[in-house]
XYZ file of C-alpha atoms in Angstrom:
246
model
C 111.540 -40.068 20.155
C 111.959 -36.336 19.552
C 110.196 -35.020 16.445
C 111.387 -31.483 15.708
C 108.669 -28.971 16.555
C 106.315 -31.629 17.902
C 107.970 -33.052 21.014
C 107.958 -36.773 21.765
C 106.081 -39.049 19.357
C 106.351 -42.289 17.419
C 108.893 -42.103 14.622
C 106.243 -42.613 11.945
C 104.420 -39.525 13.226
C 107.091 -37.444 11.474
C 105.452 -38.245 8.135
C 102.065 -37.010 9.340
C 103.507 -33.903 11.002
C 105.852 -32.711 8.270
C 105.973 -35.119 5.355
C 109.173 -36.459 3.853
C 111.352 -33.457 4.834
C 110.602 -34.024 8.523
C 111.158 -37.779 8.187
C 114.574 -37.090 6.665
C 115.398 -34.529 9.351
C 114.347 -36.966 12.079
C 116.423 -39.856 10.745
C 119.452 -37.685 10.069
C 119.200 -36.343 13.601
C 119.040 -39.849 15.046
C 122.034 -41.234 13.155
C 124.039 -38.049 12.424
C 124.269 -39.253 8.832
C 123.163 -37.696 5.586
C 120.364 -39.272 3.570
C 121.346 -38.543 -0.001
C 118.148 -39.669 -1.677
C 114.543 -40.599 -1.002
C 112.219 -42.897 -2.937
C 108.561 -43.489 -2.123
C 106.147 -46.050 -3.503
C 102.478 -46.326 -2.525
C 100.421 -49.519 -2.313
C 99.235 -49.401 -5.926
C 102.795 -48.808 -7.057
C 103.968 -51.664 -4.867
C 101.578 -54.034 -6.634
C 102.516 -52.683 -10.057
C 106.259 -53.087 -9.473
C 105.701 -56.680 -8.344
C 103.717 -57.425 -11.484
C 106.297 -55.598 -13.632
C 108.858 -58.092 -12.330
C 106.463 -60.898 -13.390
C 105.925 -61.714 -9.738
C 108.350 -62.332 -6.897
C 109.190 -65.616 -5.187
C 109.257 -65.464 -1.392
C 110.075 -68.229 1.069
C 107.121 -67.878 3.439
C 108.243 -68.773 6.997
C 104.795 -69.248 8.566
C 101.611 -70.531 6.909
C 98.668 -68.141 7.268
C 95.541 -66.778 5.632
C 95.399 -63.015 5.215
C 92.630 -61.132 6.986
C 91.763 -58.874 4.052
C 88.644 -59.173 1.936
C 90.365 -61.472 -0.582
C 91.702 -63.799 2.104
C 94.828 -65.126 0.391
C 96.235 -68.345 1.857
C 100.021 -68.675 2.060
C 101.581 -72.077 2.677
C 104.982 -72.251 4.349
C 107.803 -72.497 1.832
C 108.539 -70.903 -1.553
C 105.574 -68.977 -2.976
C 105.469 -67.051 -6.251
C 103.387 -63.932 -5.577
C 101.692 -61.498 -7.910
C 101.031 -57.901 -6.904
C 97.800 -58.510 -4.990
C 99.238 -61.486 -3.131
C 102.430 -59.599 -2.294
C 100.487 -56.669 -0.883
C 98.408 -58.990 1.305
C 101.597 -60.727 2.470
C 103.411 -57.576 3.575
C 100.373 -55.924 5.172
C 99.207 -58.842 7.316
C 99.539 -58.634 11.090
C 96.342 -60.043 12.586
C 97.194 -63.627 11.617
C 100.283 -63.628 13.850
C 100.680 -63.742 17.607
C 103.379 -61.052 17.465
C 101.425 -58.902 15.013
C 103.431 -55.900 13.866
C 106.774 -57.582 14.535
C 106.032 -60.418 12.115
C 104.682 -57.912 9.611
C 108.022 -56.094 9.717
C 109.855 -59.387 9.145
C 107.531 -60.191 6.230
C 108.215 -56.806 4.657
C 111.959 -57.269 5.041
C 111.761 -60.744 3.537
C 109.758 -59.524 0.574
C 112.095 -56.607 -0.147
C 115.034 -58.988 -0.073
C 113.243 -61.129 -2.654
C 112.611 -58.064 -4.831
C 116.337 -57.304 -4.754
C 117.087 -60.896 -5.720
C 114.596 -60.715 -8.598
C 115.480 -57.284 -9.966
C 119.190 -56.877 -9.303
C 120.549 -59.916 -11.072
C 124.098 -59.896 -12.476
C 122.614 -60.162 -15.965
C 120.748 -56.894 -15.395
C 123.363 -54.925 -13.487
C 126.137 -55.598 -15.994
C 123.967 -54.571 -18.948
C 123.299 -50.804 -19.276
C 120.436 -51.481 -21.682
C 118.675 -53.746 -19.198
C 119.251 -51.225 -16.414
C 117.599 -48.506 -18.500
C 114.686 -50.791 -19.329
C 114.171 -51.643 -15.655
C 114.268 -47.951 -14.703
C 111.649 -47.149 -17.352
C 109.406 -49.953 -16.135
C 109.369 -49.006 -12.461
C 109.689 -45.204 -12.674
C 105.929 -44.545 -13.137
C 105.283 -46.077 -9.725
C 107.994 -44.360 -7.662
C 108.368 -40.783 -6.421
C 111.925 -39.632 -5.756
C 113.789 -36.536 -4.627
C 114.627 -33.917 -7.230
C 118.278 -34.947 -7.603
C 117.583 -38.652 -8.150
C 116.961 -38.421 -11.886
C 117.217 -41.184 -14.477
C 120.951 -40.638 -14.971
C 121.611 -40.751 -11.228
C 119.541 -43.916 -10.839
C 121.362 -45.558 -13.724
C 124.720 -44.622 -12.226
C 123.644 -45.982 -8.845
C 122.501 -49.236 -10.432
C 125.862 -49.656 -12.172
C 127.601 -48.976 -8.858
C 125.569 -51.798 -7.333
C 126.492 -54.319 -10.003
C 128.373 -56.482 -7.494
C 125.576 -56.302 -4.911
C 123.072 -59.151 -4.707
C 120.431 -60.287 -2.269
C 123.109 -61.962 -0.147
C 124.637 -58.508 0.405
C 121.457 -56.972 1.809
C 120.694 -57.016 5.517
C 117.588 -55.728 7.250
C 117.502 -55.133 10.965
C 115.196 -53.750 13.622
C 116.571 -50.946 15.763
C 117.458 -51.978 19.319
C 114.725 -51.267 21.834
C 114.413 -51.432 25.602
C 110.780 -52.207 26.283
C 107.209 -51.592 25.250
C 104.802 -49.275 27.000
C 102.005 -46.776 26.557
C 102.213 -43.118 25.589
C 100.459 -40.410 27.644
C 97.608 -40.430 25.119
C 97.190 -44.203 25.350
C 99.069 -45.421 22.265
C 101.180 -48.596 22.439
C 104.828 -47.614 21.952
C 108.314 -49.125 21.861
C 111.148 -47.335 23.675
C 114.366 -47.177 21.663
C 117.735 -48.144 23.122
C 119.643 -44.867 22.825
C 122.993 -46.363 23.852
C 122.820 -49.081 21.196
C 121.596 -46.627 18.564
C 124.580 -44.391 19.353
C 126.772 -47.372 18.477
C 124.991 -47.677 15.137
C 125.552 -43.968 14.544
C 129.298 -44.419 15.090
C 129.389 -47.514 12.870
C 127.697 -45.631 10.021
C 130.243 -42.841 10.335
C 133.113 -45.356 10.211
C 131.519 -47.357 7.377
C 131.633 -50.435 9.603
C 127.928 -51.139 9.987
C 128.138 -54.678 8.621
C 130.674 -55.834 11.209
C 128.839 -53.933 13.950
C 125.601 -55.756 13.153
C 127.263 -59.160 12.873
C 128.868 -58.770 16.315
C 125.594 -57.702 17.899
C 123.124 -60.128 16.383
C 121.712 -60.791 19.843
C 120.957 -57.097 20.379
C 119.842 -56.070 16.909
C 117.203 -58.278 15.302
C 118.715 -59.166 11.935
C 116.892 -60.694 9.010
C 118.630 -62.936 6.493
C 121.385 -61.449 4.354
C 123.900 -58.663 4.728
C 123.507 -54.909 4.735
C 125.023 -52.626 2.124
C 125.237 -49.056 3.425
C 124.465 -47.284 0.173
C 123.366 -43.676 -0.106
C 124.422 -42.474 3.348
C 127.465 -40.587 4.504
C 128.493 -39.018 7.781
C 128.086 -35.287 7.354
C 126.658 -32.188 9.006
C 122.934 -31.640 8.764
C 121.720 -29.964 5.609
C 118.355 -28.786 4.209
C 115.689 -31.494 3.915
C 115.343 -33.503 0.739
C 112.874 -32.079 -1.764
C 110.542 -34.763 -3.085
C 109.043 -34.477 -6.533
C 105.346 -34.862 -7.021
C 104.694 -38.429 -8.049
C 102.031 -40.975 -8.873
C 100.338 -40.965 -5.467
C 96.879 -42.450 -5.637
């Protein structure tokens, strides 16, 4: 895809070329929608958040042993994971025949489980518990300058009726795989289908759009809540605070 100032490249190259501002600019350009906020967590923060939640239970779809130095073994079915196990689970690709694609599905599945663990009705209807949760996870997350504690608390209250069953993850439609001029394996996006997603975001009808096109858009379990985006003209990139990057 087009990365401003750098020509055609993989979408994740935007982070290497221009950091978070260029990632935001690239995504806003693709969907013609504003990204109101940005949050970033690194691998150490990922582990710490998992442990802060006293672990996360994930229904593992495929039994495997991770290829990392610790070699965690995951049986199919419900597994309660600590931070180290969770990180191995979401990073693994070599154990699967479809590699990166299964890794994406694993990451989506884990994030859904985090939502289920953290955003319980008992938490989201209790301002005190919301504040406590924000204090616990804030050391491990870097956010844009406008997403302060008050804004996060307000957002959490606004999500009080949202649970894991209201969260949907999907993979953008693509046409085929191939190789870039410099020899990298790449996936070609489906511009026509992505234009439909752009329109659906603008009309706040993304849920119904996804449900009608489940055969085109690879959808993980659950339903999507379009929070934090709005159709609007482009605006200056998000400024990201310095955070606990390690």
